[in-house]
Coordinates of C-alpha atoms and ligand atoms in Angstrom, one line a residue:
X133 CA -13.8 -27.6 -14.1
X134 CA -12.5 -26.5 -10.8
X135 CA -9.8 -28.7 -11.0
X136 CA -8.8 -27.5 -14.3
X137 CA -8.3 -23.9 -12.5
X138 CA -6.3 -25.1 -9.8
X139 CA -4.3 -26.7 -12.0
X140 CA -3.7 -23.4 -14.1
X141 CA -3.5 -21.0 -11.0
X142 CA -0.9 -23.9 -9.6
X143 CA 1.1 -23.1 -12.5
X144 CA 2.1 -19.6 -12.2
X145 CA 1.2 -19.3 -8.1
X146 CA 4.9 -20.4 -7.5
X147 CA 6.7 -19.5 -10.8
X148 CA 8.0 -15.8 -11.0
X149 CA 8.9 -16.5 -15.0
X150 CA 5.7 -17.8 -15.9
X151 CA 4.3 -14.5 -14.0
X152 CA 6.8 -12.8 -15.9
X153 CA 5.9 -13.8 -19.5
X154 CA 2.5 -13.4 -18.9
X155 CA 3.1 -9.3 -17.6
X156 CA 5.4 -8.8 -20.8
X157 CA 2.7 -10.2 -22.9
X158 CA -0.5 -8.4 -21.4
X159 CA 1.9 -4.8 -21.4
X160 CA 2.5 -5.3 -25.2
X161 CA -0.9 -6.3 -26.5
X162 CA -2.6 -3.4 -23.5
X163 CA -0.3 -0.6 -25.6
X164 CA -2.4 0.1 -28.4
X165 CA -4.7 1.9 -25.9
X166 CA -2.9 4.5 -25.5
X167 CA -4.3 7.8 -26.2
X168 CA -7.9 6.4 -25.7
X169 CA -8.0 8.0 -21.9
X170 CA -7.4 11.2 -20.5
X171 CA -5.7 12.0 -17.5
X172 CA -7.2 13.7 -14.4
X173 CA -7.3 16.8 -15.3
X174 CA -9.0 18.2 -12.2
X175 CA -5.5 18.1 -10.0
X176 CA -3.3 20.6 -12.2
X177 CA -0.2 18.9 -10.8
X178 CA -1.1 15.5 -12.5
X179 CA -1.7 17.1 -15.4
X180 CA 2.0 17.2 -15.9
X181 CA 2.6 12.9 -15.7
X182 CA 3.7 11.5 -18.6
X183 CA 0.7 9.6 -20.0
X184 CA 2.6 6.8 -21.8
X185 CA 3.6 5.2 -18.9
X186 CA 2.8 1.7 -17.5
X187 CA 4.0 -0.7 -15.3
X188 CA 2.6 -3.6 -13.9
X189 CA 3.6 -5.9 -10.7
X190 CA 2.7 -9.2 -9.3
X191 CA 3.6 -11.2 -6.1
X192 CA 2.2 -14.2 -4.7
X193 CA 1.4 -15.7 -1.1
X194 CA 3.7 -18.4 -1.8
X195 CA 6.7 -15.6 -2.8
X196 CA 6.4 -15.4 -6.9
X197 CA 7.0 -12.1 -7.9
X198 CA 7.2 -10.2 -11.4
X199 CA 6.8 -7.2 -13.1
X200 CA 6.8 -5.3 -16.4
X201 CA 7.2 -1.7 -17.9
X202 CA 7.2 1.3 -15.1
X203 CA 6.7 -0.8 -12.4
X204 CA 9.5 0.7 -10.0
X205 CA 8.4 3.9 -11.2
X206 CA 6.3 6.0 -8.2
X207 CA 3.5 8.0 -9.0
X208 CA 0.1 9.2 -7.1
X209 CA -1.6 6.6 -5.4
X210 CA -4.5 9.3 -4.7
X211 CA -7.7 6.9 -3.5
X212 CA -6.0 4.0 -3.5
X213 CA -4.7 5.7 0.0
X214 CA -8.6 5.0 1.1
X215 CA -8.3 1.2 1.3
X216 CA -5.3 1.1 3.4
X217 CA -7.2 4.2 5.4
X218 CA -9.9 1.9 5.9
X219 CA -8.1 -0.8 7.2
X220 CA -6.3 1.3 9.9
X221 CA -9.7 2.5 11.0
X222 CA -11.5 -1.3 11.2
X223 CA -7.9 -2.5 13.3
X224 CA -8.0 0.3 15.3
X225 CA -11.9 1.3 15.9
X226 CA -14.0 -1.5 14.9
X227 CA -17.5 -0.8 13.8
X228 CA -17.6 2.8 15.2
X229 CA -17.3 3.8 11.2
X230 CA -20.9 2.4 10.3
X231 CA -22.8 4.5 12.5
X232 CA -21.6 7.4 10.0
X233 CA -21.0 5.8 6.7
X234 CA -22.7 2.9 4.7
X235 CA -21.6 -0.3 2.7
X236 CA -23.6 0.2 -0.6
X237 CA -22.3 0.8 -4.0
X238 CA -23.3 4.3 -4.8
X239 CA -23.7 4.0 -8.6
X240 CA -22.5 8.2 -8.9
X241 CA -19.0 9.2 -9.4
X242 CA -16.5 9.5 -6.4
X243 CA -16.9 12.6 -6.1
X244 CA -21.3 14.0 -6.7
X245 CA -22.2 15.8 -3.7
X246 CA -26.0 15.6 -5.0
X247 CA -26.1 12.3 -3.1
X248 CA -24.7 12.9 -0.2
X249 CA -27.2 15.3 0.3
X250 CA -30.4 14.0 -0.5
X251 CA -29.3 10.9 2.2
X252 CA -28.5 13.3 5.0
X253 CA -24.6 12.8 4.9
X254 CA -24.1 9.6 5.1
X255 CA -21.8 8.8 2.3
X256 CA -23.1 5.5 0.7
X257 CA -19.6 3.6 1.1
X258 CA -16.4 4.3 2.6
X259 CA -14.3 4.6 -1.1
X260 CA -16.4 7.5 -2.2
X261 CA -14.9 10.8 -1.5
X262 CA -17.3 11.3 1.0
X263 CA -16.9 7.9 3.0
X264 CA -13.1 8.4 2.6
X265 CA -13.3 11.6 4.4
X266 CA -15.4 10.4 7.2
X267 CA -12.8 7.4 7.8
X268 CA -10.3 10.0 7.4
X269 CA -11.9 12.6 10.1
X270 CA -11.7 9.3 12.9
X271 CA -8.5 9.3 12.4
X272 CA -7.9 12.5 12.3
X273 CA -9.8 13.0 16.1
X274 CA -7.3 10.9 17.8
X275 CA -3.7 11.4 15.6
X276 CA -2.2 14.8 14.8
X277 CA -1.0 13.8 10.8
X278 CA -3.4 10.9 9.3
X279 CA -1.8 11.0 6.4
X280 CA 1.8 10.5 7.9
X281 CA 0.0 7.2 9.7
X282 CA -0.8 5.8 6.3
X283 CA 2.4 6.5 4.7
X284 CA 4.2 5.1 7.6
X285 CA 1.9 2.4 7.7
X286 CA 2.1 1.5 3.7
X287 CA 5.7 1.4 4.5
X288 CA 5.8 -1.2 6.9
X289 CA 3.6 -3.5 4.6
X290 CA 5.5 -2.4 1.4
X291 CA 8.9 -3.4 3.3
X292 CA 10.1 -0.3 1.3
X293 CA 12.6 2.2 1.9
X294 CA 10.9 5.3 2.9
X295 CA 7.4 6.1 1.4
X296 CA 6.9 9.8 0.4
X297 CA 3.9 12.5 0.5
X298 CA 4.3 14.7 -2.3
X299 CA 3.6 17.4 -1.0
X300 CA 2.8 19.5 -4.9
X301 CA 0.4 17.4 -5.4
X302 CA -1.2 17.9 -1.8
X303 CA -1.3 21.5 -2.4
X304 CA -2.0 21.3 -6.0
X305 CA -5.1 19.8 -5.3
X306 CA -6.2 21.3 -2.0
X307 CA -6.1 24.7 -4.0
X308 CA -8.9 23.3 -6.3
X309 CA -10.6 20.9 -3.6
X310 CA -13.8 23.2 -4.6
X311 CA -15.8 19.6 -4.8
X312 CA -14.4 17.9 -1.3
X313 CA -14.6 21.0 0.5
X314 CA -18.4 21.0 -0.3
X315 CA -18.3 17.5 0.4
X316 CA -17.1 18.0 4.1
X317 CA -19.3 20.8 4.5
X318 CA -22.3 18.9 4.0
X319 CA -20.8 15.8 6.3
X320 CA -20.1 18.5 9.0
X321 CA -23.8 20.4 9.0
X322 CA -25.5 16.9 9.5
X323 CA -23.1 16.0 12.1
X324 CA -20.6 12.9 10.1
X325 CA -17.4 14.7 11.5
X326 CA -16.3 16.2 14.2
X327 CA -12.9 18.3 13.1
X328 CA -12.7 21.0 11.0
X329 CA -13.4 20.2 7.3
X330 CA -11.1 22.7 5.8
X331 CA -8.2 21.0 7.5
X332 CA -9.6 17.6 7.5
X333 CA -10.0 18.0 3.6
X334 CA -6.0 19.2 3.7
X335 CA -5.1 16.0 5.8
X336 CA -7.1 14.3 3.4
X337 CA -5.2 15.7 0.3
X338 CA -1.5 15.0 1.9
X339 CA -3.0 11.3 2.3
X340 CA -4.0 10.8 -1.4
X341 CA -1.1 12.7 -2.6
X342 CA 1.3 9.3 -1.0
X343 CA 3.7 8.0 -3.9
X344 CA 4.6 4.8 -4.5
X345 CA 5.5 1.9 -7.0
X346 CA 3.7 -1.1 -8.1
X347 CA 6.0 -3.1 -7.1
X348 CA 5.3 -1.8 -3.7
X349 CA 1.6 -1.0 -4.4
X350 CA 1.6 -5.1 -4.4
X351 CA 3.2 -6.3 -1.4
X352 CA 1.6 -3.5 0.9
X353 CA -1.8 -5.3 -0.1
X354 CA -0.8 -8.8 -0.1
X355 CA -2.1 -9.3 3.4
X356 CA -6.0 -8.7 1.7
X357 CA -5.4 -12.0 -0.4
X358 CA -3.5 -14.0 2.5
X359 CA -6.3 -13.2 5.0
X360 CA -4.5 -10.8 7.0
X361 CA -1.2 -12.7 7.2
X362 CA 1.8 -11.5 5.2
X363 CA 4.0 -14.1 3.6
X364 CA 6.9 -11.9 3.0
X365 CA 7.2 -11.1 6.7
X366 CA 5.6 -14.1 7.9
X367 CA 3.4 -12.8 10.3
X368 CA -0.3 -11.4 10.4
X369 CA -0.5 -7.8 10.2
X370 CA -4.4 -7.8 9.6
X371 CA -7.4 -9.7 11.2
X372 CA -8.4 -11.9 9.0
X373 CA -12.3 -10.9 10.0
X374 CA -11.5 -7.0 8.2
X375 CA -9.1 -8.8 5.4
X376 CA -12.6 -10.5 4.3
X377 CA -14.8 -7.5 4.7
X378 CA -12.1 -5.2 2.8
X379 CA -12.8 -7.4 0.2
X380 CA -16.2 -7.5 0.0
X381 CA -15.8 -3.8 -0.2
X382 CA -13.5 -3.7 -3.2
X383 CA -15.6 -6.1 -4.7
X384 CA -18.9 -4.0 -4.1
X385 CA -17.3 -0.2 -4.4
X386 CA -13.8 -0.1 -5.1
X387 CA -14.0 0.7 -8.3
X388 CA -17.2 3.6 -8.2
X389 CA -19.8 3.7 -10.7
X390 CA -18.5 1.1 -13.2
X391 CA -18.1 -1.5 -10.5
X392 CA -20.6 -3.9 -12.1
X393 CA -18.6 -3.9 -15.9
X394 CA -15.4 -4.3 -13.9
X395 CA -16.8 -7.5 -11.8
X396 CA -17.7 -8.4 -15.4
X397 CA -14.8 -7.8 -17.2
X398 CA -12.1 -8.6 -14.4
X399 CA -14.3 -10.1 -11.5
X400 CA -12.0 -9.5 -8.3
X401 CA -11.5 -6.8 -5.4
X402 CA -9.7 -3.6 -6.6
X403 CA -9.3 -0.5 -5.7
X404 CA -8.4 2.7 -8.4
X405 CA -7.0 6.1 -7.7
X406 CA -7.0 9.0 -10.3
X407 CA -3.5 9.0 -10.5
X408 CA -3.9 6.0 -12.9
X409 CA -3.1 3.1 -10.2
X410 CA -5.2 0.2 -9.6
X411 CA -4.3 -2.8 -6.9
X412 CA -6.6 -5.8 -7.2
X413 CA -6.4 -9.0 -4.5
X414 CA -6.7 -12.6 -5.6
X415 CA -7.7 -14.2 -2.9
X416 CA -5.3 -17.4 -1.8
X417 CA -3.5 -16.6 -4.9
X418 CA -1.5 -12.8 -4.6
X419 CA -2.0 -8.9 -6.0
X420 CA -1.3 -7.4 -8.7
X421 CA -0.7 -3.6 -8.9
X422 CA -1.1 -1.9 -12.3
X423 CA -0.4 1.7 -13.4
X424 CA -0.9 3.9 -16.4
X425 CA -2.0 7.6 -16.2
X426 CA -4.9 7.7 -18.5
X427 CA -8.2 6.9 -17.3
X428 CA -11.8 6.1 -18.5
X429 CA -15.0 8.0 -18.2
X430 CA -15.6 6.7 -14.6
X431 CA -12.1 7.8 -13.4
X432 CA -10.2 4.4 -13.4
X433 CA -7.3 3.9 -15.3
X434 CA -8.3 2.3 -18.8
X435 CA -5.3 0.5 -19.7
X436 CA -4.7 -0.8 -16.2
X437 CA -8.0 -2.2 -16.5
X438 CA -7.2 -4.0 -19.7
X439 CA -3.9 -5.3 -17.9
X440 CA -6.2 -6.8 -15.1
X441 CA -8.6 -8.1 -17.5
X442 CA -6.2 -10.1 -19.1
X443 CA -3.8 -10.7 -16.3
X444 CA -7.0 -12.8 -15.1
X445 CA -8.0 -14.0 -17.9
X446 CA -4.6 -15.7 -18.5
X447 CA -4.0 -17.3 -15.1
X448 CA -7.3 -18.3 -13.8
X449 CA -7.1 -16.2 -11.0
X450 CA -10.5 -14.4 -10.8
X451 CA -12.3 -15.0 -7.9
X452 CA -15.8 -15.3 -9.6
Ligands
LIG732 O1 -10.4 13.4 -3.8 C1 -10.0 13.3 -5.0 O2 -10.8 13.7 -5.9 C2 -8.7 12.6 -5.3 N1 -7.7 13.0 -4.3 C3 -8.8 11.1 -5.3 C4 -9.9 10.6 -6.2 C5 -9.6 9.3 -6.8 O3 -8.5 8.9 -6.8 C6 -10.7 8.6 -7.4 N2 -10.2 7.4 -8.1 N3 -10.3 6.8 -9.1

């Protein structure tokens, strides 16, 4: 059996057509669902993306690359900002982040405050809102603009021209940021931060509001399936030591409450954002970055979930 995958993910790991007739297939057979999500509706500014898009992107560790539909096409990457947040903090900090966050899947939706509560501020895992704003708040205490860091920094691994914050969106959602201004309250009364959590919850808000492609969405995390090395620069940029424990993240709480059907249905790390994005990692194999606006009941975009599903399906590529 395992040679039978190999021989399958052999097939398309170094063949940019075969990638690409499997991405026009999966966006053809994955439009159907439209008009089965929703939107967020909860950032007005969002409110105003046209839900029929998708696009889908692929690249490999050994250079195949592909894509389909929308997928030149920026939109919000909102908490898909947290994994690349994450990373900075593990580079630059190490394990300072675990004294004030945890590593569990929290089984509530990204952003219950109930939780966070009853377990005395510390967030359950660092893709929550509530973990996401503690990584962002280390940050935060030693750099002036987070959020500029991670566009900068998605930049560099994107190899793209420049990488924008939109800054509507920012302030489209800070306005209503009723939800992660509680959240930061509660983090500051038992002590999680140490800024300000009206402006850490703005810094946090210019971060999610970063804009980008799929196509780029999939090279900026093609490090996190190449253990930390990046084969279109040829050169590490990650240790492979947080590359593996990124994953196990994604893999455990990337994708919030429905984490458990998704390592059922698609079985790799990923990581959603309202916006309708979704980057996944296949380990030794490549990413695949997938967008389309409308999302299910836990917040993840439904038909980029499909796209994955069978995007996996199809190549053998699951890591499970
Ligand atoms: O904090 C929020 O609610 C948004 N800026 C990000 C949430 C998000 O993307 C959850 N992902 N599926």
């Amino acid at each position: 059996m395992a040679n039978l995958r190999n021989l399958k993910l052999n097939r398309y790991l170094e063949n940019g057509d075969a990638l690409a007739r499997v991405l026009r297939e999966i966006l053809e057979s994955s439009r159907s669902l439209t008009g089965k999500g929703k939107p967020a509706g909860y950032i007005p500014e969002l409110k105003n993306v046209d839900r029929s898009r998708i696009g889908v992107a692929v690249e490999t560790i050994a250079g195949a690359r592909a894509s389909a539909g929308d997928a030149d096409t920026s939109f919000s990457i909102q908490s898909i900002s947290k994994l690349f947040s994450l990373i900075q903090v593990l580079e630059r900090y190490g394990d300072e982040i675990w004294s004030r966050c945890g590593k569990e899947p929290s089984g509530s939706s990204f952003n219950s405050f109930a939780q966070l509560e009853s377990e005395r501020g510390i967030p359950r895992n660092p893709f929550i809102n509530a973990g996401a704003l503690t990584v962002t708040d280390l940050l935060h205490r030693r750099l002036a603009d987070p959020a500029a860091l991670i566009r900068d920094y998605l930049g560099v691994l994107a190899g793209a021209r420049e990488i924008a914050i939109d800054e509507k969106v920012a302030s489209s959602e800070f306005r209503t940021a009723h939800r992660n201004l509680a959240i930061a309250h509660i983090l500051k009364v038992y002590k999680r931060i140490s800024g300000d959590p009206v402006e850490l919850v703005r810094a946090y808000c210019r971060q999610c509001a970063i804009e980008m492609s799929c196509v780029e969405l999939a090279r900026a995390a093609l490090p996190l399936a190449c253990a930390g090395y990046h084969p279109v620069f040829g050169e590490a940029v990650m240790t492979e030591k947080v590359t593996r424990r990124v994953n196990a993240l994604l893999l455990t709480s990337g994708m919030y409450a429905s984490v458990g059907s998704f390592a059922y249905r698609v079985g790799v790390p990923a990581k959603s954002g309202v916006g309708g994005g979704i980057v996944a990692v296949l380990p030794n194999f490549g990413t695949v970055a997938v967008w389309s606006p409308e999302l299910d009941r836990s917040g993840n975009s439904l038909i980029g979930t499909r796209l994955l599903e069978l995007f996996v399906q199809i190549t053998g590529t699951g890591v499970l």
